[in-house]
Amino acid sequence: MNRTKLLFPAACIIISSMVTAQTTSVTISGRVTDQNKTALPYVNIIFKKEKDTAFVAGTITNEDGRFSLTGIKPDHYILETAISGYDARKQPVFVGSLSEFLEVPAIELVPQQENETKIEEVLVTASRKNEIANQLDKKTYSVADNLSQSGGSVLQSMQNLPGITVQDGKVQLRGNDKVTVLIDGRQTALTGFGSQTGLDNIPSSAIDKIEIINNPSSKYDANGNAGIINIIMKKNKQNGWNGKAGLTMGLGSLWVRKENLPTIRPQYTMTPKINPSLSVNYRKDKVNIFLQADNLYTETLNKNEFVTRTYDDGTVISSQLKRNRNTNFFTTKAGMDWNIDPQNTLTVSGMYGSEKIIDRGDQPFFNGDVSQRLRLWQFLEDELKTTIMGTASYQHKFKEAGHVLNAGFNYTFHREDEKYFYDNYLPASTGTDAFKLLSDEQVFDFNIDYIKPLKYGRIETGIKLRSRSIPANMNFIPGENSVLDVSAGGKADYKEFIPAVYGNYIFENEKWEAELGLRLEYVRIQYDVNPNHPTYKSDGYNYTQPFPNFRLAYKLDERNKLSVFYNRRVDRPNEVDIRIFPKYDDAEIIKVGNPALRPQFTNSIELGYKHNWDNGYVYSALYHRFANGTITRISSIVPGSTLIYALFQNAGRSYNTGLEAIWNQKISGVYSFNVNGNLYRNQIDAFSVLNLYPSPNTFSADRQTAVSGNIKMNHIFHFTKGLDAQFTMVYLAPDIIPQGRIKSRFSMDMGLKKAIQKGKGELFLNASDLLNTMVMKKTIQGMGFAYTSNDYYETQVIRLGYSYKF
């Protein structure tokens, strides 16, 4: 429809960009003594720039002779130490970019009568957390800076971030969806313990920052070969009472993009979005109390897929799968930090999440020219997911800054209470399939982590223990003409036990950076099913595997750096991937798990180069991954049936090779931009697998290869009087998917933000997919069939929001 291209025409001339949050912080500490190792209090400590001797920071030592300087930026400095009765000392200090803390070796002052001054070279390392290629290629983005997606879900906020693409509701890094998602550094039930469950429902208003880690170190869990996305929730620590309240209202599906096939219920249009949020914090003396609560209610045209399916015998079927979805996701997190004394802190927190989803869908089936309706399939899905988490963490700080011992315990309870009703209308009869699934997941996590700064870096080590169980029960009541077997229900019990230990050594001097780490994991998985199940039997596996990581970087000069990375990671099947209960994906596509599914092990190497200048930088990376036991979904037809059965299998070897580049540039105080491009080649070798469900059949596939990529351009304006504007353009090239290809996609988003009420208030307006161009177009070649599909799901949303700080 032409009028879609008229939406916000003025927005096309507003150029904006999302920027990487930039902070630099290092804490330098040490101890001053005399020649007899006796502490010297009240010694003057002065930090100056080596280049021009400009004063940077100063302090005095305490009764124990200790000092601490914070907020020091990476550079070359002179550290001056002076007190009456002793010779003053000056020593050069290099502040690097890998560690946040450094304990300067003890400084001994000589009494003046000896008239001797010693000068030692001291290496101090720091952390530039939010710059590309520093601190292990971690990229950190503030959600508040993503103007074009404010007020939506976490998944929507990620769509515009450099290095991330979203396909079929899943996040990809460099063309790979095997991404581990963490919340506050932990795997949680909100995201499926490392998988990507629920990202499209978690409110972005609850999130502070999003971290992207392409090459994780050994301190992270080993799963997720494409990398890690860490979602950091909001938590304020200002003194006294303070907080922030906000409300966002939005509308989506502003008009019908493609008319329904005949005889079905209307598509959702003018869908409302409502997102209130509240953050409250109270800090006094040794106690900090915090509360964050968010509610996201949305109505969404979640799916609107038009499919033409052609079978080998020449039969052509036209269908449409429409899904109107109502979602309400409430999440709240509350807790307390207790600073027992300067060395010891205890934090206790709890989180509660409730996700209510109701889907009402239609799927009519017609002959090829849509002149005759063959059947109508309608469904109601009613899901309630409840998550309760309790966390206790203790930190002991040793006297040296950055020398810490952390211990933590986390308990999670997650309930899935789901009901499904599928009405099958045939010319001569009507039947209803009914399902009820109840699953109660319990997880116990315990970890100890130890960090000790060194003169040339730091040591990290720790242990982690996880026990996880998921008993599930499916009650299935088949209706007339049901295509599922009567034994589709029953019980199943998933049990997971994972102890792990890791060690990590980081080194840096003025020319070299290095990191060497090793994680050793033992994994035991047991999946018990009903012994009377006609197809699947109880299964499981265990392994003890090393997961090394290595990084080496050479600083050509102050503006140029070369880095090389290597790591080995694993992707274990999720419980839902092996779940034995068949489920309708649509009326003629049945999804079912595979208890025989095994882990996928991946080796990754990367060569990176960074060049920076005063107002920007370029970072490029050449990467290659090769995996064994590649996990992929297989779709096939059982002989004598037109139903498509989709289940996961280990397909053998696969490869992902590509080049990624990021250019970040500040043009002026008003305008800056960044461009992110990724060109990659995916390959899955030829394979043959035996599918057991619903009856044994062999599926074979030739080698698949594809060259694809994406490019994003973000621009941002900081106008006067607190007005900011952002404009984002995203192009996704054609790519391969299991047994098929997906065509190119393009979209543009915009956002405006205005500070009001002396900076305490804020108004924003944004719109996604301005031209309504984001359509998922796929072609699939299965065994005995082929189909093409165009999904006109809801992509265009307008939001208006207000927030106030108090």
GROMACS .gro file of C-alpha atoms in nm, residues 260-480:
model
  221
  260ASN     CA    1  -0.671  -1.232   0.457
  261LEU     CA    2  -0.760  -1.536   0.258
  262PRO     CA    3  -1.141  -1.579   0.263
  263THR     CA    4  -1.355  -1.701   0.555
  264ILE     CA    5  -1.126  -1.630   0.853
  265ARG     CA    6  -1.130  -1.387   1.142
  266PRO     CA    7  -0.977  -1.037   1.095
  267GLN     CA    8  -0.612  -0.957   1.151
  268TYR     CA    9  -0.515  -0.740   1.445
  269THR     CA   10  -0.482  -0.372   1.350
  270MET     CA   11  -0.409  -0.062   1.560
  271THR     CA   12  -0.259  -0.286   1.826
  272PRO     CA   13  -0.195  -0.109   2.162
  273LYS     CA   14   0.135  -0.118   2.355
  274ILE     CA   15   0.146  -0.003   2.719
  275ASN     CA   16   0.464  -0.001   2.929
  276PRO     CA   17   0.465   0.159   3.278
  277SER     CA   18   0.788   0.134   3.477
  278LEU     CA   19   0.911   0.237   3.821
  279SER     CA   20   1.258   0.238   3.972
  280VAL     CA   21   1.313   0.332   4.339
  281ASN     CA   22   1.634   0.340   4.539
  282TYR     CA   23   1.725   0.433   4.896
  283ARG     CA   24   2.085   0.450   5.012
  284LYS     CA   25   2.207   0.554   5.354
  285ASP     CA   26   2.519   0.466   5.549
  286LYS     CA   27   2.588   0.095   5.497
  287VAL     CA   28   2.257  -0.002   5.332
  288ASN     CA   29   2.132   0.035   4.976
  289ILE     CA   30   1.775  -0.080   4.900
  290PHE     CA   31   1.652  -0.102   4.541
  291LEU     CA   32   1.329  -0.184   4.356
  292GLN     CA   33   1.260  -0.208   3.983
  293ALA     CA   34   0.913  -0.291   3.846
  294ASP     CA   35   0.800  -0.299   3.482
  295ASN     CA   36   0.490  -0.413   3.298
  296LEU     CA   37   0.467  -0.455   2.922
  297TYR     CA   38   0.124  -0.516   2.770
  298THR     CA   39   0.108  -0.565   2.395
  299GLU     CA   40  -0.133  -0.679   2.132
  300THR     CA   41   0.056  -0.796   1.825
  301LEU     CA   42   0.002  -0.947   1.485
  302ASN     CA   43   0.267  -1.199   1.578
  303LYS     CA   44   0.254  -1.394   1.253
  304ASN     CA   45   0.082  -1.348   0.918
  305GLU     CA   46   0.245  -1.597   0.683
  306PHE     CA   47   0.114  -1.672   0.335
  307VAL     CA   48   0.242  -2.007   0.207
  308THR     CA   49   0.231  -2.191  -0.124
  309ARG     CA   50   0.324  -2.558  -0.076
  310THR     CA   51   0.402  -2.786  -0.371
  311TYR     CA   52   0.432  -3.164  -0.331
  312ASP     CA   53   0.623  -3.402  -0.553
  313ASP     CA   54   0.299  -3.543  -0.696
  314GLY     CA   55   0.205  -3.194  -0.827
  315THR     CA   56  -0.047  -3.102  -0.559
  316VAL     CA   57  -0.047  -2.731  -0.473
  317ILE     CA   58  -0.184  -2.598  -0.145
  318SER     CA   59  -0.226  -2.229  -0.058
  319SER     CA   60  -0.259  -2.133   0.306
  320GLN     CA   61  -0.228  -1.846   0.551
  321LEU     CA   62  -0.116  -1.872   0.913
  322LYS     CA   63  -0.238  -1.574   1.115
  323ARG     CA   64  -0.164  -1.531   1.485
  324ASN     CA   65  -0.318  -1.251   1.696
  325ARG     CA   66  -0.126  -1.235   2.023
  326ASN     CA   67  -0.199  -1.068   2.359
  327THR     CA   68   0.098  -1.055   2.597
  328ASN     CA   69   0.136  -0.918   2.948
  329PHE     CA   70   0.482  -0.946   3.103
  330PHE     CA   71   0.532  -0.818   3.456
  331THR     CA   72   0.874  -0.827   3.617
  332THR     CA   73   1.000  -0.686   3.944
  333LYS     CA   74   1.337  -0.704   4.114
  334ALA     CA   75   1.408  -0.593   4.470
  335GLY     CA   76   1.703  -0.631   4.699
  336MET     CA   77   1.947  -0.488   4.947
  337ASP     CA   78   2.322  -0.423   4.950
  338TRP     CA   79   2.471  -0.431   5.299
  339ASN     CA   80   2.821  -0.290   5.329
  340ILE     CA   81   2.916  -0.472   5.647
  341ASP     CA   82   3.251  -0.292   5.658
  342PRO     CA   83   3.493  -0.157   5.397
  343GLN     CA   84   3.607  -0.511   5.312
  344ASN     CA   85   3.281  -0.709   5.316
  345THR     CA   86   2.953  -0.667   5.130
  346LEU     CA   87   2.642  -0.885   5.124
  347THR     CA   88   2.374  -0.850   4.857
  348VAL     CA   89   2.037  -1.025   4.874
  349SER     CA   90   1.783  -0.986   4.594
  350GLY     CA   91   1.475  -1.147   4.452
  351MET     CA   92   1.304  -1.136   4.115
  352TYR     CA   93   0.950  -1.220   4.013
  353GLY     CA   94   0.829  -1.248   3.656
  354SER     CA   95   0.488  -1.333   3.519
  355GLU     CA   96   0.432  -1.378   3.146
  356LYS     CA   97   0.077  -1.426   3.019
  357ILE     CA   98   0.032  -1.503   2.648
  358ILE     CA   99  -0.292  -1.566   2.461
  359ASP     CA  100  -0.274  -1.651   2.091
  360ARG     CA  101  -0.578  -1.674   1.868
  361GLY     CA  102  -0.500  -1.801   1.524
  362ASP     CA  103  -0.648  -1.909   1.192
  363GLN     CA  104  -0.505  -2.119   0.913
  364PRO     CA  105  -0.723  -2.186   0.608
  365PHE     CA  106  -0.608  -2.429   0.337
  366PHE     CA  107  -0.712  -2.375  -0.024
  367ASN     CA  108  -0.631  -2.534  -0.356
  368GLY     CA  109  -0.370  -2.370  -0.577
  369ASP     CA  110  -0.593  -2.097  -0.724
  370VAL     CA  111  -0.775  -2.033  -0.391
  371SER     CA  112  -1.110  -2.129  -0.544
  372GLN     CA  113  -1.193  -2.401  -0.290
  373ARG     CA  114  -1.130  -2.415   0.083
  374LEU     CA  115  -1.012  -2.763   0.177
  375ARG     CA  116  -1.009  -2.713   0.555
  376LEU     CA  117  -0.988  -2.451   0.829
  377TRP     CA  118  -0.768  -2.479   1.136
  378GLN     CA  119  -0.822  -2.243   1.429
  379PHE     CA  120  -0.644  -2.242   1.761
  380LEU     CA  121  -0.629  -2.089   2.105
  381GLU     CA  122  -0.305  -2.099   2.302
  382ASP     CA  123  -0.319  -1.987   2.666
  383GLU     CA  124   0.019  -1.976   2.840
  384LEU     CA  125   0.122  -1.856   3.184
  385LYS     CA  126   0.491  -1.861   3.274
  386THR     CA  127   0.596  -1.774   3.629
  387THR     CA  128   0.954  -1.717   3.741
  388ILE     CA  129   1.080  -1.668   4.097
  389MET     CA  130   1.448  -1.612   4.168
  390GLY     CA  131   1.642  -1.564   4.488
  391THR     CA  132   2.006  -1.456   4.491
  392ALA     CA  133   2.261  -1.405   4.767
  393SER     CA  134   2.614  -1.285   4.695
  394TYR     CA  135   2.902  -1.206   4.923
  395GLN     CA  136   3.216  -1.011   4.838
  396HIS     CA  137   3.533  -0.982   5.041
  397LYS     CA  138   3.777  -0.711   4.939
  398PHE     CA  139   4.135  -0.763   5.038
  399LYS     CA  140   4.347  -0.460   5.118
  400GLU     CA  141   4.479  -0.437   4.763
  401ALA     CA  142   4.229  -0.270   4.527
  402GLY     CA  143   4.074  -0.523   4.292
  403HIS     CA  144   4.184  -0.818   4.505
  404VAL     CA  145   3.846  -0.979   4.577
  405LEU     CA  146   3.672  -1.303   4.662
  406ASN     CA  147   3.312  -1.342   4.546
  407ALA     CA  148   3.068  -1.615   4.648
  408GLY     CA  149   2.714  -1.647   4.521
  409PHE     CA  150   2.407  -1.867   4.544
  410ASN     CA  151   2.110  -1.851   4.311
  411TYR     CA  152   1.781  -2.041   4.323
  412THR     CA  153   1.528  -2.034   4.039
  413PHE     CA  154   1.177  -2.172   4.014
  414HIS     CA  155   1.011  -2.151   3.672
  415ARG     CA  156   0.664  -2.285   3.593
  416GLU     CA  157   0.515  -2.334   3.248
  417ASP     CA  158   0.137  -2.372   3.260
  418GLU     CA  159   0.019  -2.397   2.901
  419LYS     CA  160  -0.314  -2.493   2.743
  420TYR     CA  161  -0.371  -2.542   2.369
  421PHE     CA  162  -0.695  -2.597   2.178
  422TYR     CA  163  -0.690  -2.670   1.804
  423ASP     CA  164  -1.017  -2.683   1.606
  424ASN     CA  165  -1.000  -2.871   1.277
  425TYR     CA  166  -1.288  -2.787   1.039
  426LEU     CA  167  -1.320  -3.033   0.751
  427PRO     CA  168  -1.600  -3.038   0.493
  428ALA     CA  169  -1.770  -3.331   0.668
  429SER     CA  170  -1.660  -3.309   1.033
  430THR     CA  171  -1.509  -3.098   1.310
  431GLY     CA  172  -1.265  -3.202   1.581
  432THR     CA  173  -1.074  -3.037   1.865
  433ASP     CA  174  -0.732  -3.139   1.995
  434ALA     CA  175  -0.670  -3.025   2.354
  435PHE     CA  176  -0.336  -3.014   2.538
  436LYS     CA  177  -0.231  -2.911   2.887
  437LEU     CA  178   0.138  -2.888   2.972
  438LEU     CA  179   0.268  -2.834   3.323
  439SER     CA  180   0.640  -2.805   3.381
  440ASP     CA  181   0.812  -2.700   3.706
  441GLU     CA  182   1.180  -2.616   3.667
  442GLN     CA  183   1.414  -2.582   3.965
  443VAL     CA  184   1.776  -2.469   3.943
  444PHE     CA  185   2.042  -2.436   4.212
  445ASP     CA  186   2.362  -2.245   4.123
  446PHE     CA  187   2.663  -2.194   4.347
  447ASN     CA  188   2.984  -2.017   4.250
  448ILE     CA  189   3.309  -1.889   4.400
  449ASP     CA  190   3.530  -1.646   4.206
  450TYR     CA  191   3.870  -1.509   4.302
  451ILE     CA  192   4.055  -1.218   4.137
  452LYS     CA  193   4.405  -1.102   4.223
  453PRO     CA  194   4.570  -0.807   4.044
  454LEU     CA  195   4.934  -0.845   3.952
  455LYS     CA  196   5.203  -0.600   3.855
  456TYR     CA  197   5.149  -0.696   3.491
  457GLY     CA  198   4.783  -0.802   3.484
  458ARG     CA  199   4.568  -1.027   3.701
  459ILE     CA  200   4.468  -1.385   3.781
  460GLU     CA  201   4.104  -1.501   3.778
  461THR     CA  202   3.990  -1.839   3.899
  462GLY     CA  203   3.675  -1.998   4.032
  463ILE     CA  204   3.436  -2.290   4.056
  464LYS     CA  205   3.070  -2.329   3.970
  465LEU     CA  206   2.815  -2.598   4.050
  466ARG     CA  207   2.469  -2.634   3.893
  467SER     CA  208   2.186  -2.875   3.962
  468ARG     CA  209   1.879  -2.843   3.740
  469SER     CA  210   1.562  -3.050   3.709
  470ILE     CA  211   1.257  -3.011   3.485
  471PRO     CA  212   0.973  -3.258   3.538
  472ALA     CA  213   0.707  -3.209   3.269
  473ASN     CA  214   0.362  -3.357   3.222
  474MET     CA  215   0.157  -3.330   2.903
  475ASN     CA  216  -0.211  -3.423   2.902
  476PHE     CA  217  -0.341  -3.477   2.547
  477ILE     CA  218  -0.707  -3.525   2.451
  478PRO     CA  219  -0.729  -3.597   2.078
  479GLY     CA  220  -1.030  -3.482   1.880
  480GLU     CA  221  -1.197  -3.631   1.575
   0.00000   0.00000   0.00000
